[in-house]
Every structure is written in C-alpha cells, then in structure tokens.
PDB file of C-alpha atoms in Angstrom:
ATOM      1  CA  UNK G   1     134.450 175.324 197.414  1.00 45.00           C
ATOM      2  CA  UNK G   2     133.876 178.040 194.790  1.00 52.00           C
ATOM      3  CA  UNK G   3     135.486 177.911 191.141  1.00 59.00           C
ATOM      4  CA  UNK G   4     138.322 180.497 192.347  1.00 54.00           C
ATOM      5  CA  UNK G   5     140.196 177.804 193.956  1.00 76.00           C
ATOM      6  CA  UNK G   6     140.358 175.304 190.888  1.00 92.00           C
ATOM      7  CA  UNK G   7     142.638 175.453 188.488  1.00 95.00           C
ATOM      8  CA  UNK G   8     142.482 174.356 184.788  1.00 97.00           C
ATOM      9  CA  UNK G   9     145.406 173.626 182.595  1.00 98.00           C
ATOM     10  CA  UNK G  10     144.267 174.491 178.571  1.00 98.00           C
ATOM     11  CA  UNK G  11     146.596 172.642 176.059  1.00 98.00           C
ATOM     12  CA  UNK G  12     145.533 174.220 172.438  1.00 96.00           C
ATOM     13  CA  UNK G  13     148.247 175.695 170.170  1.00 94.00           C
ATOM     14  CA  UNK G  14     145.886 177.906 168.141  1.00 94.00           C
ATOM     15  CA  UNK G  15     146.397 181.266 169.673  1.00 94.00           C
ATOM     16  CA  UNK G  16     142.596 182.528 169.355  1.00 94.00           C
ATOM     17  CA  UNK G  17     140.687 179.181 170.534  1.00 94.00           C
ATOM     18  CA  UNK G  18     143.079 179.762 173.782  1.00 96.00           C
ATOM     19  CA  UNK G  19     141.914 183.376 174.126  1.00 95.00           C
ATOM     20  CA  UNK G  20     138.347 182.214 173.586  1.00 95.00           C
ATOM     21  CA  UNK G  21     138.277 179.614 175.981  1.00 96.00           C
ATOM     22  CA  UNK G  22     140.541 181.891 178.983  1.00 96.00           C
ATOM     23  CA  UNK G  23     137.910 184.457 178.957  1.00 96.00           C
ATOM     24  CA  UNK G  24     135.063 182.147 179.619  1.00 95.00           C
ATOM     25  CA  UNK G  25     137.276 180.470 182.453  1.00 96.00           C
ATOM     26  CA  UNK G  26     137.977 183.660 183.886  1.00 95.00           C
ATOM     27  CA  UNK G  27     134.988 184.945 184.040  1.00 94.00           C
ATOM     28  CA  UNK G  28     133.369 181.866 185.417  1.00 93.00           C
ATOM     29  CA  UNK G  29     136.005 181.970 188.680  1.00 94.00           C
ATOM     30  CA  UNK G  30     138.374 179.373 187.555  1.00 95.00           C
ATOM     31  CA  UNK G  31     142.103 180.151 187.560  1.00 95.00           C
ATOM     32  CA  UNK G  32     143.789 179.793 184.457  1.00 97.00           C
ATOM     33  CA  UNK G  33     147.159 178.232 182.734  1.00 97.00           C
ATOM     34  CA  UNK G  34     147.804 177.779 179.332  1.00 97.00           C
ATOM     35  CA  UNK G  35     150.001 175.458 177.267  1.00 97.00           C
ATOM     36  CA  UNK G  36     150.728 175.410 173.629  1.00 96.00           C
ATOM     37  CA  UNK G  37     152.435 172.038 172.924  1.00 96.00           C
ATOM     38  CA  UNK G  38     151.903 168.706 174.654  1.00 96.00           C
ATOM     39  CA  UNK G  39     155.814 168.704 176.405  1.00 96.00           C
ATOM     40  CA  UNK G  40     154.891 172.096 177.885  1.00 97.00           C
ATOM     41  CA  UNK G  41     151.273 170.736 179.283  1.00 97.00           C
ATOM     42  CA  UNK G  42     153.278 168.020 180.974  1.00 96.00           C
ATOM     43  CA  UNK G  43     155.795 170.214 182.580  1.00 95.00           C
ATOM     44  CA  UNK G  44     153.179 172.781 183.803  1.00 95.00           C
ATOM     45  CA  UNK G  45     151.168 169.365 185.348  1.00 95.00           C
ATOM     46  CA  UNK G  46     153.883 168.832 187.051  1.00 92.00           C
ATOM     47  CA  UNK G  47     154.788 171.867 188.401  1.00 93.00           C
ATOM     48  CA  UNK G  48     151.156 172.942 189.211  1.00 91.00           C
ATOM     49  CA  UNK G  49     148.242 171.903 191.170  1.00 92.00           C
ATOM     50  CA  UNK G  50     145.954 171.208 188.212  1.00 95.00           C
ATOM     51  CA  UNK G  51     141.747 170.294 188.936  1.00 94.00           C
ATOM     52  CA  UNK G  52     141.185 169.783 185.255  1.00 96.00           C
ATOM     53  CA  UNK G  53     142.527 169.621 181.673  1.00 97.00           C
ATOM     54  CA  UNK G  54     141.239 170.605 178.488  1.00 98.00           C
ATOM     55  CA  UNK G  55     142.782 168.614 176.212  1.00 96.00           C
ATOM     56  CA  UNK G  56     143.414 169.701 172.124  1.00 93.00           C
ATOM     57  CA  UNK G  57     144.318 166.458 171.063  1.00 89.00           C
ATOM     58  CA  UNK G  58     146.101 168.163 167.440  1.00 89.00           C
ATOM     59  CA  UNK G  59     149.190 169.982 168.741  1.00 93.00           C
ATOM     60  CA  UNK G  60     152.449 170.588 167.339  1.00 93.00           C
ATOM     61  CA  UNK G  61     155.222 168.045 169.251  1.00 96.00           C
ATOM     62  CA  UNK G  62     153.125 164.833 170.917  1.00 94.00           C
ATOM     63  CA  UNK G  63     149.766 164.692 169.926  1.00 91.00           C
ATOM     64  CA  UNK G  64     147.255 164.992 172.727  1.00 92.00           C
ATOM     65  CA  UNK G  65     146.419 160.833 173.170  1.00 91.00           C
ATOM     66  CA  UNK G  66     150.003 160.622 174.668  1.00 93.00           C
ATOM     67  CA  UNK G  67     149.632 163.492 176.819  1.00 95.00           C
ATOM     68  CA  UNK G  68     146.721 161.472 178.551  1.00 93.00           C
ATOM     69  CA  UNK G  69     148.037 158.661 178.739  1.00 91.00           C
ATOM     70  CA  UNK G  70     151.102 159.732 180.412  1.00 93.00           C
ATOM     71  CA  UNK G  71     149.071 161.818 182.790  1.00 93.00           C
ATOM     72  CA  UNK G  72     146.920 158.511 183.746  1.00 88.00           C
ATOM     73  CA  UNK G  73     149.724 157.111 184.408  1.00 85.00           C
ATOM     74  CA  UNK G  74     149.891 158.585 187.740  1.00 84.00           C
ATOM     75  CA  UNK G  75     147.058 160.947 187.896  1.00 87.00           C
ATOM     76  CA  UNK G  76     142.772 160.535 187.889  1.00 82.00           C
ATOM     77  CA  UNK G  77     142.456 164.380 187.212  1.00 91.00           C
ATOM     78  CA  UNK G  78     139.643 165.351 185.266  1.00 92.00           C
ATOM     79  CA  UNK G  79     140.585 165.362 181.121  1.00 94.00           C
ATOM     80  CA  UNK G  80     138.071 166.941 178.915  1.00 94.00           C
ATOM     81  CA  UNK G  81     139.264 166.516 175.192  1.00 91.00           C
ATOM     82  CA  UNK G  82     138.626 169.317 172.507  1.00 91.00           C
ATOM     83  CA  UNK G  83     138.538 167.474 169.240  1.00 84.00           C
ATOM     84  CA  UNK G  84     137.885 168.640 165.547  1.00 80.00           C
ATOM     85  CA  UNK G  85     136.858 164.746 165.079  1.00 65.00           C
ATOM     86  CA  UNK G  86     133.255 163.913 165.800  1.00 60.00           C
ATOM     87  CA  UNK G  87     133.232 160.506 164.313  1.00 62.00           C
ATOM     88  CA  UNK G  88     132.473 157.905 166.733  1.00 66.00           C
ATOM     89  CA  UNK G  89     135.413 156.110 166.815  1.00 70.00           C
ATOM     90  CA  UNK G  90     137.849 158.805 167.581  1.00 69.00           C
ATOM     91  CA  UNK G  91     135.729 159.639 170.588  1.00 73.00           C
ATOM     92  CA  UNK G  92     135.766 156.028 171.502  1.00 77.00           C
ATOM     93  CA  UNK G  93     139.266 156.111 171.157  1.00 76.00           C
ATOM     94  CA  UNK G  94     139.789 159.634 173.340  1.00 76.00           C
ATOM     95  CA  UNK G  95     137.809 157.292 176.368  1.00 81.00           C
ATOM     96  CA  UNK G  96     139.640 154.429 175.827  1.00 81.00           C
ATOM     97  CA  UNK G  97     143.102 156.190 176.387  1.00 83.00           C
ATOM     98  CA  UNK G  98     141.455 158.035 179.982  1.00 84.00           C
ATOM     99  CA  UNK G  99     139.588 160.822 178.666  1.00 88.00           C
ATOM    100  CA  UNK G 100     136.667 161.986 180.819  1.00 87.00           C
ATOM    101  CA  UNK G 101     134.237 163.668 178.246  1.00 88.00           C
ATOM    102  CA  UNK G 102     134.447 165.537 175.443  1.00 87.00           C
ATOM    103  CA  UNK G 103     134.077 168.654 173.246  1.00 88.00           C
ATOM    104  CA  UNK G 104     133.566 168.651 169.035  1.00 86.00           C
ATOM    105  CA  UNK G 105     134.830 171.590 167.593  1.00 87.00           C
ATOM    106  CA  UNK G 106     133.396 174.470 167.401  1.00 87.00           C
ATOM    107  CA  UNK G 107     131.134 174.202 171.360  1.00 89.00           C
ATOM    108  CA  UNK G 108     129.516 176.864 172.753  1.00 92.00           C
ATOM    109  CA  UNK G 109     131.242 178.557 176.104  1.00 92.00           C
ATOM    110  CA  UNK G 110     127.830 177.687 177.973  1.00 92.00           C
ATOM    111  CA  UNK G 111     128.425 174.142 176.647  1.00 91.00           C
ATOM    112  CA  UNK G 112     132.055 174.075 178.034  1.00 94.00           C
ATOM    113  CA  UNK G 113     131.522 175.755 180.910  1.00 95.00           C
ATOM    114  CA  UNK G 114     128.257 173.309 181.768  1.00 92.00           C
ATOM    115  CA  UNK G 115     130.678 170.266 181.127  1.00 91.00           C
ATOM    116  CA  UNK G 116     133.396 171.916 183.433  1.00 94.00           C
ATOM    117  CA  UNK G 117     131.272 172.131 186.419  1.00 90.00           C
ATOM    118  CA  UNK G 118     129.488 168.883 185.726  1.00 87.00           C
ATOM    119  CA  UNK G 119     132.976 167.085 186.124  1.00 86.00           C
ATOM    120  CA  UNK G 120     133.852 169.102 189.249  1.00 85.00           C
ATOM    121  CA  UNK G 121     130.220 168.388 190.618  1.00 80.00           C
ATOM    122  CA  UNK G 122     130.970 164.620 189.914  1.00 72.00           C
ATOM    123  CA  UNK G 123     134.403 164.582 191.558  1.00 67.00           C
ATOM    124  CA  UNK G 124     133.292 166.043 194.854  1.00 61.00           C
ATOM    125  CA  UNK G 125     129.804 164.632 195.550  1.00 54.00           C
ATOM    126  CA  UNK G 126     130.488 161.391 197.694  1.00 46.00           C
ATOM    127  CA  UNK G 127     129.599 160.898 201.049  1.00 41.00           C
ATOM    128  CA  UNK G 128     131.403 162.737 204.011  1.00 46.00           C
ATOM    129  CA  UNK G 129     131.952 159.529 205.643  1.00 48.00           C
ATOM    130  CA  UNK G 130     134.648 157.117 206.024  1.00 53.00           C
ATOM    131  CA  UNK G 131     134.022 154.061 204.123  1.00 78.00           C
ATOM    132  CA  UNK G 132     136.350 150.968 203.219  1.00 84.00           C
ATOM    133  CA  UNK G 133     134.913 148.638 201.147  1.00 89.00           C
ATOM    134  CA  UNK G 134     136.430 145.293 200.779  1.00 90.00           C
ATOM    135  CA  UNK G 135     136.398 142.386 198.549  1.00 91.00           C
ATOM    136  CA  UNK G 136     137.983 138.776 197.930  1.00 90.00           C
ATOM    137  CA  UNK G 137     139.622 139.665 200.828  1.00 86.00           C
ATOM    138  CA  UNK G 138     140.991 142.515 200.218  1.00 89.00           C
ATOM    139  CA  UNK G 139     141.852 141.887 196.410  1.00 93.00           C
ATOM    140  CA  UNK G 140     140.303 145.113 195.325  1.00 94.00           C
ATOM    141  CA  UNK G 141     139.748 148.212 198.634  1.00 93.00           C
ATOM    142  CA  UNK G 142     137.581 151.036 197.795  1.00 92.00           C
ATOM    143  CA  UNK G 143     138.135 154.203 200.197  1.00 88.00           C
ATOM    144  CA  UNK G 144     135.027 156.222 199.844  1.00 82.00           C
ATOM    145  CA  UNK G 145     136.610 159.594 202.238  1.00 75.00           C
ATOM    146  CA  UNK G 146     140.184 159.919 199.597  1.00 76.00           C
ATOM    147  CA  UNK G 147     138.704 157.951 196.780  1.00 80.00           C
ATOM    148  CA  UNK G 148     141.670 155.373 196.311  1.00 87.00           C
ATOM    149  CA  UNK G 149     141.525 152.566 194.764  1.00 93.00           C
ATOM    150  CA  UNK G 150     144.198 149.592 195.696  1.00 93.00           C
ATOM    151  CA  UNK G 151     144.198 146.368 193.194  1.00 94.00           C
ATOM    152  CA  UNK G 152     146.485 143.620 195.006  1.00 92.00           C
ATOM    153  CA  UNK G 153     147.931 146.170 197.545  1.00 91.00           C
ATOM    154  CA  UNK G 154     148.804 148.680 194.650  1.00 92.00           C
ATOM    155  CA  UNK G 155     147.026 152.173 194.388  1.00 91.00           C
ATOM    156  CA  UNK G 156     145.370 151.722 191.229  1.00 92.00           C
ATOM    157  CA  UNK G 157     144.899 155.307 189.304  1.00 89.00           C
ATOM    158  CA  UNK G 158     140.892 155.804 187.849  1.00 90.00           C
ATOM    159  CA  UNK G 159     139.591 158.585 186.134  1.00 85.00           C
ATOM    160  CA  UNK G 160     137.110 160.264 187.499  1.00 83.00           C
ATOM    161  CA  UNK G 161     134.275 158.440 185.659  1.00 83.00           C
ATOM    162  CA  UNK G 162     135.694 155.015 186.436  1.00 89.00           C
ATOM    163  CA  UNK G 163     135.587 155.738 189.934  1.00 90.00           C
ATOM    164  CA  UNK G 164     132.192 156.252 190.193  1.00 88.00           C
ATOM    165  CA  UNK G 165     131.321 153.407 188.085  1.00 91.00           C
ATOM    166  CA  UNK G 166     133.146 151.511 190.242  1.00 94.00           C
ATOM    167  CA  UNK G 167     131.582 153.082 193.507  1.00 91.00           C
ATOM    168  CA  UNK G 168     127.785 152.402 191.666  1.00 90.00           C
ATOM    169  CA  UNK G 169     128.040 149.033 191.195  1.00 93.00           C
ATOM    170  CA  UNK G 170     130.081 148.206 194.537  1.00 93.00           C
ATOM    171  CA  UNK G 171     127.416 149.529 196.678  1.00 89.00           C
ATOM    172  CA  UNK G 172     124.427 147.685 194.985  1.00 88.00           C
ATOM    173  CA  UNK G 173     126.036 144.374 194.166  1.00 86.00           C
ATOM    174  CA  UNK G 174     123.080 142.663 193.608  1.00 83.00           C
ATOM    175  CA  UNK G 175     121.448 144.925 190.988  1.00 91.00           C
ATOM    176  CA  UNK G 176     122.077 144.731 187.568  1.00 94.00           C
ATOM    177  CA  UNK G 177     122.341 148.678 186.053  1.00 92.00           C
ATOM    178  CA  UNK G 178     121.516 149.342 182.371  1.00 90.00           C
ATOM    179  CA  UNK G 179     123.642 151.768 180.310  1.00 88.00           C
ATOM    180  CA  UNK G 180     120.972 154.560 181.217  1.00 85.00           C
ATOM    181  CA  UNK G 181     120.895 154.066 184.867  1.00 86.00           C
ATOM    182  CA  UNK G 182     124.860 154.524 184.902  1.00 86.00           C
ATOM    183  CA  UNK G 183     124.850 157.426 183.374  1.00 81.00           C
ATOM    184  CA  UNK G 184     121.811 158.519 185.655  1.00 78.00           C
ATOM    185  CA  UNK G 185     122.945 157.299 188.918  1.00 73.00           C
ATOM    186  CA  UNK G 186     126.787 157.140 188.987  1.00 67.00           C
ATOM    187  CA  UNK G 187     127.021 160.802 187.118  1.00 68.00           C
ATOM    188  CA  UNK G 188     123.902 162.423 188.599  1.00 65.00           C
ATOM    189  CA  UNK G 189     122.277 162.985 185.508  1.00 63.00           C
ATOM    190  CA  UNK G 190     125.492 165.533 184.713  1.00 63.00           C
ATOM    191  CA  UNK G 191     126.211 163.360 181.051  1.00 60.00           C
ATOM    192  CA  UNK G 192     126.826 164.704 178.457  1.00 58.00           C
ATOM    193  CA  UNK G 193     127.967 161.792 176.048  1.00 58.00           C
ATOM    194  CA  UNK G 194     125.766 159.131 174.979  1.00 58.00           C
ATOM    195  CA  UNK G 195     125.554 155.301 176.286  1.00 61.00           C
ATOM    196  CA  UNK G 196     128.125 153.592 174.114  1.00 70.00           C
ATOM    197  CA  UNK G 197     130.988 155.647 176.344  1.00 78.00           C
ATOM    198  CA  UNK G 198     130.117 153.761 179.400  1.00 83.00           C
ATOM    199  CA  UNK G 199     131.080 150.715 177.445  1.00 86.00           C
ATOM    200  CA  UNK G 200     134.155 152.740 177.056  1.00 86.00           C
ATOM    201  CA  UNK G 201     135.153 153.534 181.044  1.00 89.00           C
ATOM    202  CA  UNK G 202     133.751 150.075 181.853  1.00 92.00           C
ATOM    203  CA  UNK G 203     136.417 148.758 179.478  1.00 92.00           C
ATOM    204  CA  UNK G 204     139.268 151.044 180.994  1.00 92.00           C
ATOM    205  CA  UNK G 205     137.877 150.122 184.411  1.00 94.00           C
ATOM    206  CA  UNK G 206     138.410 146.457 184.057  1.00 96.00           C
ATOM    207  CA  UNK G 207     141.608 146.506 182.356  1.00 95.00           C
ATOM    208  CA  UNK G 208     142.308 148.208 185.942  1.00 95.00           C
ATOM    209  CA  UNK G 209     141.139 146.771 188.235  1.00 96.00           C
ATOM    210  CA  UNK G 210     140.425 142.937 186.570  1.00 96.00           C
ATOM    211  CA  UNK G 211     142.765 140.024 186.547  1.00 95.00           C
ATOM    212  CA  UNK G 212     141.710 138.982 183.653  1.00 93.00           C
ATOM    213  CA  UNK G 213     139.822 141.516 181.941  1.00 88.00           C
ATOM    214  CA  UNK G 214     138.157 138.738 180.030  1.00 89.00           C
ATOM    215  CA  UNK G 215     137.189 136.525 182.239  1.00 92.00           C
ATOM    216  CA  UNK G 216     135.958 139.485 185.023  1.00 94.00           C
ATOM    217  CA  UNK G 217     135.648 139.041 188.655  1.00 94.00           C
ATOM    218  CA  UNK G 218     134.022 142.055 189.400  1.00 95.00           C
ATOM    219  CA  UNK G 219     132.570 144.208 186.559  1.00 96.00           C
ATOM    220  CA  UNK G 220     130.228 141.606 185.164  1.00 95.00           C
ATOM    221  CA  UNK G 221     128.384 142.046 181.790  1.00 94.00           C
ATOM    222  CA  UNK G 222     124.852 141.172 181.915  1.00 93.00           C
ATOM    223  CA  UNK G 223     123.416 139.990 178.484  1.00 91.00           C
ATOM    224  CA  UNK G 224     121.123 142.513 176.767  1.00 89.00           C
ATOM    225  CA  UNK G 225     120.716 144.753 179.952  1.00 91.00           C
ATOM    226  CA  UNK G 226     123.586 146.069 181.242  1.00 92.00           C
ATOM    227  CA  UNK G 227     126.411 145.083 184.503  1.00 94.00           C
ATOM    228  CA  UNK G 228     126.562 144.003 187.626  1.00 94.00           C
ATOM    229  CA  UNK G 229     129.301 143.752 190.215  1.00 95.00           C
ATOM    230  CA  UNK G 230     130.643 140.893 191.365  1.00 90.00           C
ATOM    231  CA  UNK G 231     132.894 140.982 194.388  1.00 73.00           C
ATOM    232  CA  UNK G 232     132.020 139.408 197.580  1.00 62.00           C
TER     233      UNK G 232
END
C-alpha cells in the first residue's frame, strides 16, 4: 500500500509550521488535511478517513491533550504530538493521555517523515493469518487479522503502540522482556523515544485492559528487568 492512499490530518494553528509540514507530506505521497483549532480537527476526524494525526498540542480553543483523548475514546489511529515542551514530564504526560510518539519543536522533515512511516510500518506488519487468542476464558480476546481487542465482551480501543505491546507479550507468555527488547521486538527497532515511554503505554495498556490495574492479571511487572504476561 503506497503513501498515496493514507491520509494525515495536521492540527497546528501557526500558518507557516502548517505550510512547512504539507510540503514534506506531499511530496512524500501522503494526502493531506489541515486543521487550525482543536474543534475543527475533531470535525474533520469525523468526517474523514484519517491514517494519522499530527498533533500541536498549543492551539487556540481546546488544547491538544483533549483532542486525544476524545479521539481515544473511540479511535486507535496513529497520534504523533508536535510539542514546544521537551521536558520529560510533558512527554510523559502526551503518552499517558494516548499519544503514539512524539516531535520537540523545531524537527527536521527527514525526522518527521522517518517517524511517519515508522508508525505506518508498525500498524501494518502483523501476520496475514487469522489468529484468536484467548485468555481466562475469554476475559481478554486478541484478533491478530482486524487487531481488536475485547475486555469482558467490550471492544476495548488501543493505540497503536499498546497493541503491539500487548501482542509481544501474549505470544511469549513465559518470557520476561526488558524495556529494550520492547522497544526492539514489539516496534521493530522503528523507536524513536527512549525506554521510560514504554512504562508509559504499559501504564495506558493496563488501565485498559486490567481489572485492577494494580493488582494486574496480565501485564505483570518483573522486578529490576522488565514484564511478563500473565494470562492463561
């Protein structure tokens, strides 16, 4: 599937970042649509069929963090935010809310259009065969072919990220991954963040998918080295 058929939504309300960052798109083969305020972005998502977002989370009505969130509330498209913070925390934050990745201001186009394709290369690379796996029977169903989730019957919405977190661990139950090998195996070495943000999706991921997100049934944290699943 070539980059002509995916569409990305930019939400930025300064005029010459937007031109900036349409060109780049463009001339990469994505299709384009732009929105200058976080009640237009919403709208356009759901008017449009939208592959990915990047996200300005300073804009002039509701600030990008609720624009995510009310996307995740029924949606696991791709978010990429585009932040003037760098700070730790406020990245942190950004993930914690359903953010995929993200983008410090000012980033290279190479360096946005690398993290682009990395998230589309991440969203489409699971096997071609049908796959249900089950657990506590059937608490938590994974379907590997449409890459639904269902938590006590429910669909359960996870981002990108979480999903292949999730997929990781589920099909190696008995091995404990470190922060490194998550990034490695469950994003195909296509990271671009640092380790501390898998604490971050594995955080989102339980409070998904757990009953009790503090006493876990299936993302388990192993002391000092990393997590392991835990369904049966």
């Amino acid at each position: 599937m070539g980059n002509e058929s995916k569409r990305i939504l930019v939400v930025e309300d300064e005029t010459k970042i937007v031109e900036f960052i349409e060109s780049y798109l463009l001339n990469s083969g994505y299709e384009v649509y732009k929105a200058s305020g976080g009640r237009e972005a919403l709208r356009l998502f759901g008017q449009k069929k939208i592959d990915l977002i990047l996200l300005d989370l300073m804009l002039p009505d509701i600030s990008g963090e609720e624009v995510c969130k009310e996307i995740r509330k029924t949606s696991k498209v791709p978010i990429i935010m585009l932040t003037a913070k760098s700070s730790d925390e406020s990245i942190i934050n950004g993930l914690d809310i359903g953010a995929d990745d993200y983008m410090p201001k000012p980033f290279s186009p190479r360096q946005m259009i690398a993290r682009i394709n990395a998230l589309f290369r991440r969203s489409i690379t699971e096997e071609a065969n049908t796959e249900i796996l089950s657990f506590h029977q059937g608490d938590l169903v994974i379907n590997t072919t449409d890459y639904t989730v269902k938590k006590a019957g429910k669909v359960t919405y996870l981002t990108p990220s979480e999903y292949k977190i999730l997929i990781t661990l589920a099909k190696r139950p008995n091995k404990v991954f470190t922060r490194e090998e998550l990034i490695n195996v469950a994003f195909d070495g296509d990271y671009f963040g640092y380790d501390r943000t898998i604490d971050s999706h594995i955080k989102n991921l339980r409070a998904k998918i757990e009953d009790n997100p503090k006493e876990c049934t299936y993302v388990l944290t192993i002391r000092g080295i990393g997590y392991r699943f835990g369904g049966e």
